[in-house]
XYZ file of C-alpha atoms in Angstrom:
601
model
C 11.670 42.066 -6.832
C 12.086 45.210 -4.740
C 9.412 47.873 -5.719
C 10.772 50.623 -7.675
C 10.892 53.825 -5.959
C 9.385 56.912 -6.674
C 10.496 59.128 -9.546
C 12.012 62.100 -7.762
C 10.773 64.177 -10.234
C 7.664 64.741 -8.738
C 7.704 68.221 -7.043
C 4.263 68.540 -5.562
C 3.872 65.363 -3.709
C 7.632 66.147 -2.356
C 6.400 69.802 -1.504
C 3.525 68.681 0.584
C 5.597 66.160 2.357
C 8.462 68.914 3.207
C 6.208 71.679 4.349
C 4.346 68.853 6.513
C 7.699 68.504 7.867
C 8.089 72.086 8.533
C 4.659 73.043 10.025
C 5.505 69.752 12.667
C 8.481 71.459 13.547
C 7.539 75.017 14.159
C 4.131 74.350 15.594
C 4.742 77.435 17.916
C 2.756 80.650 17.011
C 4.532 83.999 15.953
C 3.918 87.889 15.806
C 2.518 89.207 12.900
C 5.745 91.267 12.281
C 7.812 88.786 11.391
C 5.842 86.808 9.263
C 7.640 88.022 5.809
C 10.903 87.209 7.698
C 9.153 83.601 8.885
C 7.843 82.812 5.384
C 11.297 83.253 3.351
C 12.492 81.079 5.826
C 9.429 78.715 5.731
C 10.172 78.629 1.762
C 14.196 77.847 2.387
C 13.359 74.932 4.678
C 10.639 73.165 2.392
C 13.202 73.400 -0.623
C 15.982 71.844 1.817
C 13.822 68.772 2.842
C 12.557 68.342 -0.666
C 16.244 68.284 -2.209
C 16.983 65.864 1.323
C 14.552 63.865 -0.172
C 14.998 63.459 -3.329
C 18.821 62.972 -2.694
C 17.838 59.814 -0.109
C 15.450 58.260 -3.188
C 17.924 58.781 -5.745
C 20.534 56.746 -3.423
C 18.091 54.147 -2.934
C 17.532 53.849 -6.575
C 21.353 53.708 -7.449
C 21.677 51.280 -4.793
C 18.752 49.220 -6.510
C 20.817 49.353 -9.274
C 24.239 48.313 -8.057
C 21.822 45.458 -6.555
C 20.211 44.162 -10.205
C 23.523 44.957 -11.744
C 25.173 42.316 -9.585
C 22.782 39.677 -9.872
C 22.802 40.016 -13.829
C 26.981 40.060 -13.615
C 26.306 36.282 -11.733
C 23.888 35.436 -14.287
C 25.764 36.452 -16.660
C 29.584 35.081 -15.633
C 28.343 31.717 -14.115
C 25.869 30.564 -16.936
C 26.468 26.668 -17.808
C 27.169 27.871 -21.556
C 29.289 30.700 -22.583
C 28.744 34.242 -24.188
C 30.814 35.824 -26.846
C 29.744 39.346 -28.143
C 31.720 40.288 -31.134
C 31.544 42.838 -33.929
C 31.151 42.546 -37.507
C 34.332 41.597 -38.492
C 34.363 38.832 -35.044
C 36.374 40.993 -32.527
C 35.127 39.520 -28.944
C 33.834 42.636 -27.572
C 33.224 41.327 -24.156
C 33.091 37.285 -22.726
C 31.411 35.281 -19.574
C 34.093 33.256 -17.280
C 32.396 29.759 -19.047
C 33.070 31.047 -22.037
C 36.740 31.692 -21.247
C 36.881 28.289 -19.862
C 35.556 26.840 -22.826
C 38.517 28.404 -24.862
C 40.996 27.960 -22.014
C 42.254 31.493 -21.896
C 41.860 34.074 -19.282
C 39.065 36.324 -19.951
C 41.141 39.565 -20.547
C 43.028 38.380 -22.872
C 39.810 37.099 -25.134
C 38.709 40.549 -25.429
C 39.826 42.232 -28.545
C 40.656 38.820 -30.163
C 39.022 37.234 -33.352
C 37.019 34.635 -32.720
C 37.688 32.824 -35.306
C 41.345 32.389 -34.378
C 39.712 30.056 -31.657
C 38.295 27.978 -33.960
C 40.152 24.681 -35.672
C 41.730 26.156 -39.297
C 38.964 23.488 -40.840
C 35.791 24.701 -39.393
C 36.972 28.324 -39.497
C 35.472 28.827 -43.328
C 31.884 27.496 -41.768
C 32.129 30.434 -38.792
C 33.173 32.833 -41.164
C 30.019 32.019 -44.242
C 27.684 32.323 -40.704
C 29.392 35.629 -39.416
C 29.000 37.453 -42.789
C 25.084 36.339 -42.997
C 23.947 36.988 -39.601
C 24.421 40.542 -40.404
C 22.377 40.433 -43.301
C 19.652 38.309 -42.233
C 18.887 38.620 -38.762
C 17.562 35.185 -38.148
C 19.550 33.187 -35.902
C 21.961 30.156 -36.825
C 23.971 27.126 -35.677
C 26.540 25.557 -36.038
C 28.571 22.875 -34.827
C 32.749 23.385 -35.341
C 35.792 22.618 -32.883
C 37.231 25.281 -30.437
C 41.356 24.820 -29.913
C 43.079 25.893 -26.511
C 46.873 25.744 -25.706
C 47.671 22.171 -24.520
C 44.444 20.653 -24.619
C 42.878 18.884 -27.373
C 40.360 20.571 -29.519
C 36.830 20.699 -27.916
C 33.376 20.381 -30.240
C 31.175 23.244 -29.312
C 27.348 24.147 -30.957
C 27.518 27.725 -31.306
C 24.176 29.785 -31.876
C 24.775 32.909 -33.202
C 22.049 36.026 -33.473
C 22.508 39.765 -34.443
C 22.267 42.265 -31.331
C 19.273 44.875 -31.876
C 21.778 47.932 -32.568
C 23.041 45.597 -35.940
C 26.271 46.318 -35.673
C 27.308 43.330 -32.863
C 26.105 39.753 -32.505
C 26.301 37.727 -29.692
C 27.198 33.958 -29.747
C 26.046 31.528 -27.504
C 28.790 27.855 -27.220
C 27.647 25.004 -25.723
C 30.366 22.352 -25.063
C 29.305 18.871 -26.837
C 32.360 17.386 -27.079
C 31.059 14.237 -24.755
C 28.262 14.479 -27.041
C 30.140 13.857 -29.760
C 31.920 10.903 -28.387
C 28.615 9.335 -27.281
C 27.255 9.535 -31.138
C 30.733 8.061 -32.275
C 30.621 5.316 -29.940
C 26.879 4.935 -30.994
C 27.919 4.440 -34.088
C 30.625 1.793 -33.839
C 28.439 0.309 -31.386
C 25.623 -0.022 -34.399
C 28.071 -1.017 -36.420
C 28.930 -4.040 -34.776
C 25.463 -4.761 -33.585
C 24.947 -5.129 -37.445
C 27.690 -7.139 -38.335
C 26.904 -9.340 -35.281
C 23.490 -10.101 -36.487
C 24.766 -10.763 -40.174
C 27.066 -13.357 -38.675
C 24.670 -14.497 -36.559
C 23.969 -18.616 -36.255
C 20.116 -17.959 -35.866
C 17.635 -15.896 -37.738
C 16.828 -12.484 -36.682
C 14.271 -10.272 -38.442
C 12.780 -6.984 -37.045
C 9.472 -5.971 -36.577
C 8.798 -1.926 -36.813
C 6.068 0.048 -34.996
C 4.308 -0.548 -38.580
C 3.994 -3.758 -38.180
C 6.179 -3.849 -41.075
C 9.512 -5.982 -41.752
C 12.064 -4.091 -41.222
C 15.127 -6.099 -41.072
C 16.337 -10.102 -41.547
C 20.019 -11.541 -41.512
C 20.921 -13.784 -44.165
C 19.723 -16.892 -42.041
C 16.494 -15.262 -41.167
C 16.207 -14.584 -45.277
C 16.847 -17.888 -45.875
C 13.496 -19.135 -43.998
C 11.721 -16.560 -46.014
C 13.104 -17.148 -49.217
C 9.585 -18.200 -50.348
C 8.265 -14.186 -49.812
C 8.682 -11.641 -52.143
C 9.295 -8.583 -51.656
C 9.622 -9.160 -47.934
C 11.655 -6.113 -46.257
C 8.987 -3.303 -45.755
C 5.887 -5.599 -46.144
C 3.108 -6.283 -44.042
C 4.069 -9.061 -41.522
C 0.519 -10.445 -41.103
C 1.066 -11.163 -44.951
C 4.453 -12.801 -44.989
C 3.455 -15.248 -42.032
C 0.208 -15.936 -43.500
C 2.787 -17.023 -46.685
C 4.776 -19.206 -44.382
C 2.080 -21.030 -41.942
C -1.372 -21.930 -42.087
C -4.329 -19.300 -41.132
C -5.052 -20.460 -37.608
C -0.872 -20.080 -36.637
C -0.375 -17.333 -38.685
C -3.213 -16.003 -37.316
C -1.657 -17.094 -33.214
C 1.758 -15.494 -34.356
C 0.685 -12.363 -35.350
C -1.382 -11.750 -31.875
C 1.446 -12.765 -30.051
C 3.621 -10.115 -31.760
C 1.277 -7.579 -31.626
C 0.864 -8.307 -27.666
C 4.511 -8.000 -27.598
C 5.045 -4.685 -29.400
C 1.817 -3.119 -27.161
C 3.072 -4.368 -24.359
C 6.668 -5.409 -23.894
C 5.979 -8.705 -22.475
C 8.319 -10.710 -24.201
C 7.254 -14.315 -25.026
C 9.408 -17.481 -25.744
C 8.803 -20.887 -27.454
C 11.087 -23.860 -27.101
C 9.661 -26.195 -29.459
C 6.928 -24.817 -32.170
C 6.396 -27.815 -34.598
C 3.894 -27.420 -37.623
C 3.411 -27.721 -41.105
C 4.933 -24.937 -43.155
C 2.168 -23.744 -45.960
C 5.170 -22.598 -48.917
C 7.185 -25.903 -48.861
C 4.627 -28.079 -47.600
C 6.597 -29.738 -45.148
C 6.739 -29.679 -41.014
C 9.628 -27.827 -39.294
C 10.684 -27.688 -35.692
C 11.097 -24.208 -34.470
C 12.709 -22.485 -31.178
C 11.949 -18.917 -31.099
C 11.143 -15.528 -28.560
C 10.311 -12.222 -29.428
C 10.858 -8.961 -27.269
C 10.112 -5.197 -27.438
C 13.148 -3.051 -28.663
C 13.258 0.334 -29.087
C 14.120 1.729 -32.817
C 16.749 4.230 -33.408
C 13.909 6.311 -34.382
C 12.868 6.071 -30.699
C 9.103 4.121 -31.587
C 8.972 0.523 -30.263
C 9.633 -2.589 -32.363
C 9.828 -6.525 -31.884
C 12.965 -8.581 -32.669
C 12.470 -12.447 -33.333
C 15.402 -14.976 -32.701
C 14.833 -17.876 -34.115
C 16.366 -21.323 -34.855
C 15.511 -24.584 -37.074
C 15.693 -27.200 -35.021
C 14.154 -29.770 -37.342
C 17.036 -32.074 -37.953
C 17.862 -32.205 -34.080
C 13.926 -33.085 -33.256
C 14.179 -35.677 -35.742
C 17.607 -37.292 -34.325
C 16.114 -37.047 -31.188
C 12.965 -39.003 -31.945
C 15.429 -41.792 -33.497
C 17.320 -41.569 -30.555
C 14.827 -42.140 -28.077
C 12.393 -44.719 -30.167
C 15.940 -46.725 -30.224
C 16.135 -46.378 -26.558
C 12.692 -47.465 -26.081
C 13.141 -50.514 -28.408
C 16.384 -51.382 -26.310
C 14.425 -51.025 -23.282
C 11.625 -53.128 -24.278
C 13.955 -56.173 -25.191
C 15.839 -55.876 -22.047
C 12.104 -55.899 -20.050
C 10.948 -59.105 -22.292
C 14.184 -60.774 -21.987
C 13.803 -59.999 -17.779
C 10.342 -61.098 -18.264
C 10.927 -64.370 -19.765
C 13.646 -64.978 -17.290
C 11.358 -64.138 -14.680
C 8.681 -66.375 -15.954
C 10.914 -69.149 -16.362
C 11.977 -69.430 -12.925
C 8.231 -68.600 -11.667
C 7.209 -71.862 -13.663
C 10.178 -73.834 -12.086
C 9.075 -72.814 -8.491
C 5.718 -73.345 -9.451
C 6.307 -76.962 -10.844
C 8.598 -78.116 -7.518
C 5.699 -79.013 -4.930
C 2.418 -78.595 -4.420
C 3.478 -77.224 -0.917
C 4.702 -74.106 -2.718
C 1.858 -73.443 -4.711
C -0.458 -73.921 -1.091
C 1.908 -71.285 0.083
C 1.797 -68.728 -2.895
C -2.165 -68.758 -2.691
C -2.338 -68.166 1.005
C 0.566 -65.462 0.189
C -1.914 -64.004 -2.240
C -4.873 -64.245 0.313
C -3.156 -62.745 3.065
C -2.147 -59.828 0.035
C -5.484 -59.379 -0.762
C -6.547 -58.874 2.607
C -4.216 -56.163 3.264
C -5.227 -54.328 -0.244
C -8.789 -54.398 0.790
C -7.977 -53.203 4.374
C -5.748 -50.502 2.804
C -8.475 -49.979 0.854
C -11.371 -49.266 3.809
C -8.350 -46.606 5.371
C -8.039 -44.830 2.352
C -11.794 -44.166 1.976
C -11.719 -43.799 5.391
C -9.101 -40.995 5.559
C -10.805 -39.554 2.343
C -14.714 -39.143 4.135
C -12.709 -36.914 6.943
C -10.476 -35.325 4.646
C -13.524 -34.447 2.622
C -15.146 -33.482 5.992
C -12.710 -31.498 7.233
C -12.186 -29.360 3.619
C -15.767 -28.954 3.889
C -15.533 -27.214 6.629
C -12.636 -24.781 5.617
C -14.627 -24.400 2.274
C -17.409 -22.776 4.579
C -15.864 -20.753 7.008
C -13.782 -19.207 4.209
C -15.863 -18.709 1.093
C -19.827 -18.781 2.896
C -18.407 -15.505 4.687
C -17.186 -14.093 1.831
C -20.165 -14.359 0.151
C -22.409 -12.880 3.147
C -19.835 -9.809 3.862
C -21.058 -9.445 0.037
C -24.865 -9.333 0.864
C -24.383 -7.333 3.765
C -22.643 -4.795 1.841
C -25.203 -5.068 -1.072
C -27.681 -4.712 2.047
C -26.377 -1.176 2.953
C -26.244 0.064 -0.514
C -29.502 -0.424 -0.856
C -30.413 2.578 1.686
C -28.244 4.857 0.106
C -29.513 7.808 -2.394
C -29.271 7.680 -5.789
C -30.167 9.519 -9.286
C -32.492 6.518 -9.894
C -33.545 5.249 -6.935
C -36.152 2.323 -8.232
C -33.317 1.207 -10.870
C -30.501 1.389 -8.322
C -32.853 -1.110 -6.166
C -33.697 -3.298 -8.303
C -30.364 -3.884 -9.390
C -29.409 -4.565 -5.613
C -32.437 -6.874 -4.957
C -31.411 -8.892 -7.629
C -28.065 -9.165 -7.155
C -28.932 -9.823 -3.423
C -31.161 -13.028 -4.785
C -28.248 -13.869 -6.551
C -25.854 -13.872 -3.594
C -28.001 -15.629 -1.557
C -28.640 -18.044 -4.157
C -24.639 -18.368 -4.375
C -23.993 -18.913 -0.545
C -26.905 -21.662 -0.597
C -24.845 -23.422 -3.380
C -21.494 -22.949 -1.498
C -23.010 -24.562 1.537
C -24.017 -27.332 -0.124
C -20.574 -27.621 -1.641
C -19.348 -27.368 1.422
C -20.847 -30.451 2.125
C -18.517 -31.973 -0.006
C -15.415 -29.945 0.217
C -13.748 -27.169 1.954
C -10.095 -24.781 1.144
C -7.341 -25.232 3.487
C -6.828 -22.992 6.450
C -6.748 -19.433 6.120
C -3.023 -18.126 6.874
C -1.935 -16.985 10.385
C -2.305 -13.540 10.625
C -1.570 -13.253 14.413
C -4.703 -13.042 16.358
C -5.074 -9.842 17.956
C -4.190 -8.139 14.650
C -6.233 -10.289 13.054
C -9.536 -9.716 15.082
C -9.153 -5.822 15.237
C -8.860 -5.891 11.400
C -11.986 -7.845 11.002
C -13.853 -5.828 13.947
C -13.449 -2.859 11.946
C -14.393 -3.953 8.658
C -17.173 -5.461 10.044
C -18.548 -2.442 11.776
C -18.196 -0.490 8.710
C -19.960 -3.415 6.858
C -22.723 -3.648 9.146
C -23.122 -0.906 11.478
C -22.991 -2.840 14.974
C -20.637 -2.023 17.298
C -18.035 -4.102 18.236
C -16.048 -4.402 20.597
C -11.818 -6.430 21.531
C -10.104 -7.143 24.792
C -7.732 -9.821 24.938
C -4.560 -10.171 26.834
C -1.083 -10.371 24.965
C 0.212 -13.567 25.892
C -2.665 -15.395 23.485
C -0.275 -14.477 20.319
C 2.228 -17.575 22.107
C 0.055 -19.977 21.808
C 0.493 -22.439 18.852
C -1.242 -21.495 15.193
C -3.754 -24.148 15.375
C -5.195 -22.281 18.758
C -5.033 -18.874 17.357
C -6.194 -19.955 13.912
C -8.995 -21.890 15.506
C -10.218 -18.946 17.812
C -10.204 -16.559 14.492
C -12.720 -18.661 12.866
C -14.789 -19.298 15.396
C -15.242 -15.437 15.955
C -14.971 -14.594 12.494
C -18.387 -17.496 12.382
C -20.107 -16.041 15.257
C -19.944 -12.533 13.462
C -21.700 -13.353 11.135
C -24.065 -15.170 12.557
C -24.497 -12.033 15.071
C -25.278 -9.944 10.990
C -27.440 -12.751 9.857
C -29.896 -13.586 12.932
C -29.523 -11.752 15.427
C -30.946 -8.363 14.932
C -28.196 -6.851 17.854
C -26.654 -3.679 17.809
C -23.560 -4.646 19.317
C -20.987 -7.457 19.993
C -18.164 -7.991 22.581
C -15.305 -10.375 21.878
C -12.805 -10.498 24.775
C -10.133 -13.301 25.113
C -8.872 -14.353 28.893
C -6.226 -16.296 30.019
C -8.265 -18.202 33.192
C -6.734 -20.669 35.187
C -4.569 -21.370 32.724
C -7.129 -22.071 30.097
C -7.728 -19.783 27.194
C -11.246 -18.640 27.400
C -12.766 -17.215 24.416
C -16.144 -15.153 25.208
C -18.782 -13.701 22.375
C -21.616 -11.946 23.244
C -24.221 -9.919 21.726
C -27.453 -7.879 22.604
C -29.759 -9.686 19.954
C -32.808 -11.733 19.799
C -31.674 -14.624 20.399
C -32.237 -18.341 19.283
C -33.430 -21.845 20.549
C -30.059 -23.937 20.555
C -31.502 -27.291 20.838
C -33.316 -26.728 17.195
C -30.083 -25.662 15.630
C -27.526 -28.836 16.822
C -28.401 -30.409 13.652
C -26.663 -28.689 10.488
C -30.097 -30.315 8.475
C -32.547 -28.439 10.724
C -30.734 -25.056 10.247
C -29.364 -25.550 6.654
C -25.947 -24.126 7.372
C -22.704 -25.799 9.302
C -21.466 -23.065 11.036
C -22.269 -24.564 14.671
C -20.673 -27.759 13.842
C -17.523 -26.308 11.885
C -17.072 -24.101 15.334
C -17.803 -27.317 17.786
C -15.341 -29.330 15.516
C -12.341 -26.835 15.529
C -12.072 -26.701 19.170
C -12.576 -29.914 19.888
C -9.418 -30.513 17.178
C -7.579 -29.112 19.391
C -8.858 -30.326 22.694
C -10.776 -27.605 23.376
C -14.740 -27.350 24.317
C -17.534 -25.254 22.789
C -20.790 -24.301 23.960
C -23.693 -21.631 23.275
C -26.207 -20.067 25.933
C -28.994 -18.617 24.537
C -32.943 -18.736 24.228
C -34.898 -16.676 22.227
C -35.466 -12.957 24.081
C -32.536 -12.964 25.114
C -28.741 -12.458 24.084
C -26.439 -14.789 23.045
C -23.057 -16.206 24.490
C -20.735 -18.543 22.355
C -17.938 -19.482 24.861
C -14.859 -21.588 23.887
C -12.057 -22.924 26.325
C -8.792 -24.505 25.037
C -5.926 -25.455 27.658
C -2.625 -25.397 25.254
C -1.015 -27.903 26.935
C -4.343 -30.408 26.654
C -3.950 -33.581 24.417
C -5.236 -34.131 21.129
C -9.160 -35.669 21.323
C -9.962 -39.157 20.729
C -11.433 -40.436 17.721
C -14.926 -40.618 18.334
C -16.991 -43.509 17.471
C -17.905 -43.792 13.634
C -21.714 -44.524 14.565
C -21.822 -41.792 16.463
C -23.246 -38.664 14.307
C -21.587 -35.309 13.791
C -24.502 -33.361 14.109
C -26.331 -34.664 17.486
C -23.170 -33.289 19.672
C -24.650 -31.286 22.872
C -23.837 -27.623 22.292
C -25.864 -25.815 25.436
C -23.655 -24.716 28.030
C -23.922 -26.397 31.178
């Protein structure tokens, strides 16, 4: 708001400012003789700025005014509800455009009208027992009564009524709630024919309030309780425990009280036990959802239906099938054998024929038989592989992490560590185990991420993991090349990373991808300590298959793999793959998996 202006009424601080005014303007030095003359005049022109003054404030505060008067005449006019101030005996004294609106007359012609004339003959004793009181009891009031305009139909209005400070007016605020109105009506048909629904209803229906409590059952759902009395407004851990035995009384009552915390509704198609009141077993279909109460607090409604007598036609119906079924199979059966005796009894020439038959069946079985197991050991192999590559690392970004929290601070340093050593014995002792499983079996293939994406991704999260720089440059065209290839070239960097963590002590590690000749070249180098490749070809002199897994998934795809390294010195793990090359052949079965050549030549 604009900072009110100074009271003009303030002579001395005016005074000052005038005869500053003056002494600016007649700066020039007089004679001695006129200075009576010179001061009368010096007095005139101080009093003439100081009433030029105070004139230009007083116009800025009227202007002020006019300014706040305006905005409260919009505030007032344009409010979503209307105003009414009336006197004593309910003469409108003055009305806001909603307000004339509301009463669909033109606002000059509300003023000097009785209010109560607006309002329906039948409501108009209500207005007129609040009217009398508000002037004797200042406390405000409500009411709710119906406003009637020429040709429209009457409109339901909430008007608040409070007695102005002078006590001889009261203003009334109306609020239009005639859709309101029509919302609770429709509410309440709408109830009304929810509740006869569910009293006609073919299944049982009983509600559950925020209690826990039953609230409400239809006549079906009352017969299944009929045993239970009282049952509306009692506990319904007690009336199931009535019904059913502990244990599914005890299952029931979790499951509602999951529902009704959490609004996952639940359904069971076929709930078969022994009921505990008539000592008998029923078949049940029922679900149970989250509602919410009139009230507005959460409850559960059940539907339910006995399905007893349809389970039990069904098991007659299908022990009759199987009976059917069984006679037609014996009666096929002794047909069959019949003629299998006949051919059987014709000539020994047959029966020479049926054994060889049964020879040359045999034969097949048992070679079927060595390709099975045969197709098992490398799908076994070949899981075992994908179970390292996928979990192993998983396990080691895990100790590496572990590793670096272990140099951070902490309130309690010594506790903090040993927590971290022995979770990091615990790691280690779970990526031994996984290796060995891996022996045995492996997940499938990690989803194609795209490569580039892919190895950026994992270069950062690695860096962050382990602090060694590292460092991407491929070309684009590699993301055409078929998912095996890219998938492939992931895990074999993604296995030389962390072999780089493990063993190699380097601070940094290139990966760069080239498109050479037309083969795909696939380059990892680091700065470590490198290692004596020979003593590592063999996954039992090294304890850990990632050499072999990376050999075996570029050869898969016609690729070749090779390492260069020696200990001093850093390490190079370079792949080629030409996407065009054949799938390899099946090596020998003699030949071992582990005593493949890996040095580069």
């Amino acid at each position: 708001m604009p900072q009110k202006p100074k009271s003009p009424g303030e002579p001395t601080e005016l005074r000052r400012r005038a005869e500053r005014q003056v002494e600016e303007s007649q700066a020039t030095p007089v004679s001695h003789s006129e200075t009576d003359t010179r001061r009368l005049l010096h007095e005139l022109d101080v009093h003439q700025i100081e009433l030029e003054m105070q004139n230009a404030e007083l116009r800025l505060a009227r202007d002020e005014a006019e300014s706040m008067l305006e905005k409260y005449t919009d505030l007032y006019d344009f409010a979503p509800v209307g105003y009414f101030t009336l006197a004593a005996d309910g003469t409108i004294l003055l009305a806001n455009l909603t307000g004339s609106i509301l009463v669909g007359t033109e606002r000059h012609r509300l003023v000097g009208r009785c209010f109560r004339m607006l309002v329906t003959p039948d409501d108009r004793p209500t207005f007129d027992a609040v009217l009398s009181k508000i002037f004797e009891d200042p406390a405000k009031r409500s009411i709710d009564v119906e406003l009637s305009s020429d040709g429209q139909p009457p409109r339901a209005v909430n008007i608040e009524v409070g007695c102005a400070s002078n006590g001889t007016e009261c203003r009334a605020v109306v609020v239009d709630i005639t859709e309101r109105k029509h919302a609770e009506d429709v509410l309440r048909r709408d109830e009304a024919l929810f509740s006869s629904l569910i009293e006609q209803a073919p299944v049982g229906i009983y509600m559950i309030d925020s209690g826990f409590r039953m609230q409400q059952a239809n006549p079906t759902a009352l017969e299944v309780f009929r045993n239970v009395s009282p049952l509306i407004g009692r506990d319904f851990s007690e009336i199931i425990h009535i019904v059913w035995p502990k244990r599914v009384a005890g299952e029931i009552a979790a499951r509602f009280r999951h529902t009704l915390k959490t609004g996952e509704s639940y359904q069971s198609s076929d709930f078969a036990e022994r009921r505990r009141d008539i000592h008998a077993g029923e078949v049940y279909e029922w679900q149970i959802q989250r509602v919410t109460l009139p009230a507005g607090e959460f409850g559960v409604v059940c539907f339910f239906n006995n399905i007893t007598a349809r389970k039990k036609a069904e098991t007659a119906q299908r022990r009759m099938e199987v009976l059917t079924a069984s006679n037609l199979k014996l009666k096929n059966e002794i047909i069959h054998r019949r003629a299998v005796e006949e051919a059987l009894h014709q000539t020994e020439h047959d029966q020479k024929k049926l054994l060889e038959q049964s020879r040359l069946h045999q034969e097949q079985l048992r070679d079927m038989s060595h390709k099975i197991l045969h197709a098992q050991e490398e799908e076994r192999k070949r899981v075992s592989r994908e179970l390292h590559d996928v979990i192993a690392q998983t396990l080691v970004a895990i100790k590496l992490h572990l590793a670096a929290l272990a140099h951070g601070d902490s309130d309690n340093p010594e506790g903090l560590l040993q927590k971290i050593a022995t979770t990091h014995r615990l790691v280690e002792k779970s990526v031994d185990i996984v290796h060995r499983f891996a022996q045995e079996l492996r997940p499938t293939v990690l989803d194609d991420l795209g490569l580039i994406p892919a190895l950026h991704a994992h270069l950062q999260q690695y860096m962050a993991d382990t602090g060694i720089r590292a460092s991407l440059k491929a070309y684009a065209g590699i993301e055409k090349a078929s998912a095996a290839v890219r998938t492939a070239l992931f895990r074999v960097a993604q296995e030389s990373l962390s072999n780089v963590a493990r063993h190699a002590g380097a601070t940094q590690v290139s990966v760069s991808i080239e498109n050479i000749k037309g083969t795909i070249t696939m380059k990892i180098t680091d700065n470590g300590q490198g290692f004596d490749v020979d003593a590592t070809t063999t996954a039992r002199a090294s304890n850990r298959l990632g050499m072999l897994g990376m050999r075996e998934r570029i050869e898969m795809i016609g690729g070749t793999f090779c390492v260069d390294s020696a200990p001093g010195q850093a390490t190079t793990i370079l792949a080629k793959i030409k996407p065009a090359a054949p799938p390899p052949r099946k090596r020998a079965a003699k030949k071992s998996a582990s005593s493949a050549h890996l040095e580069c030549p």
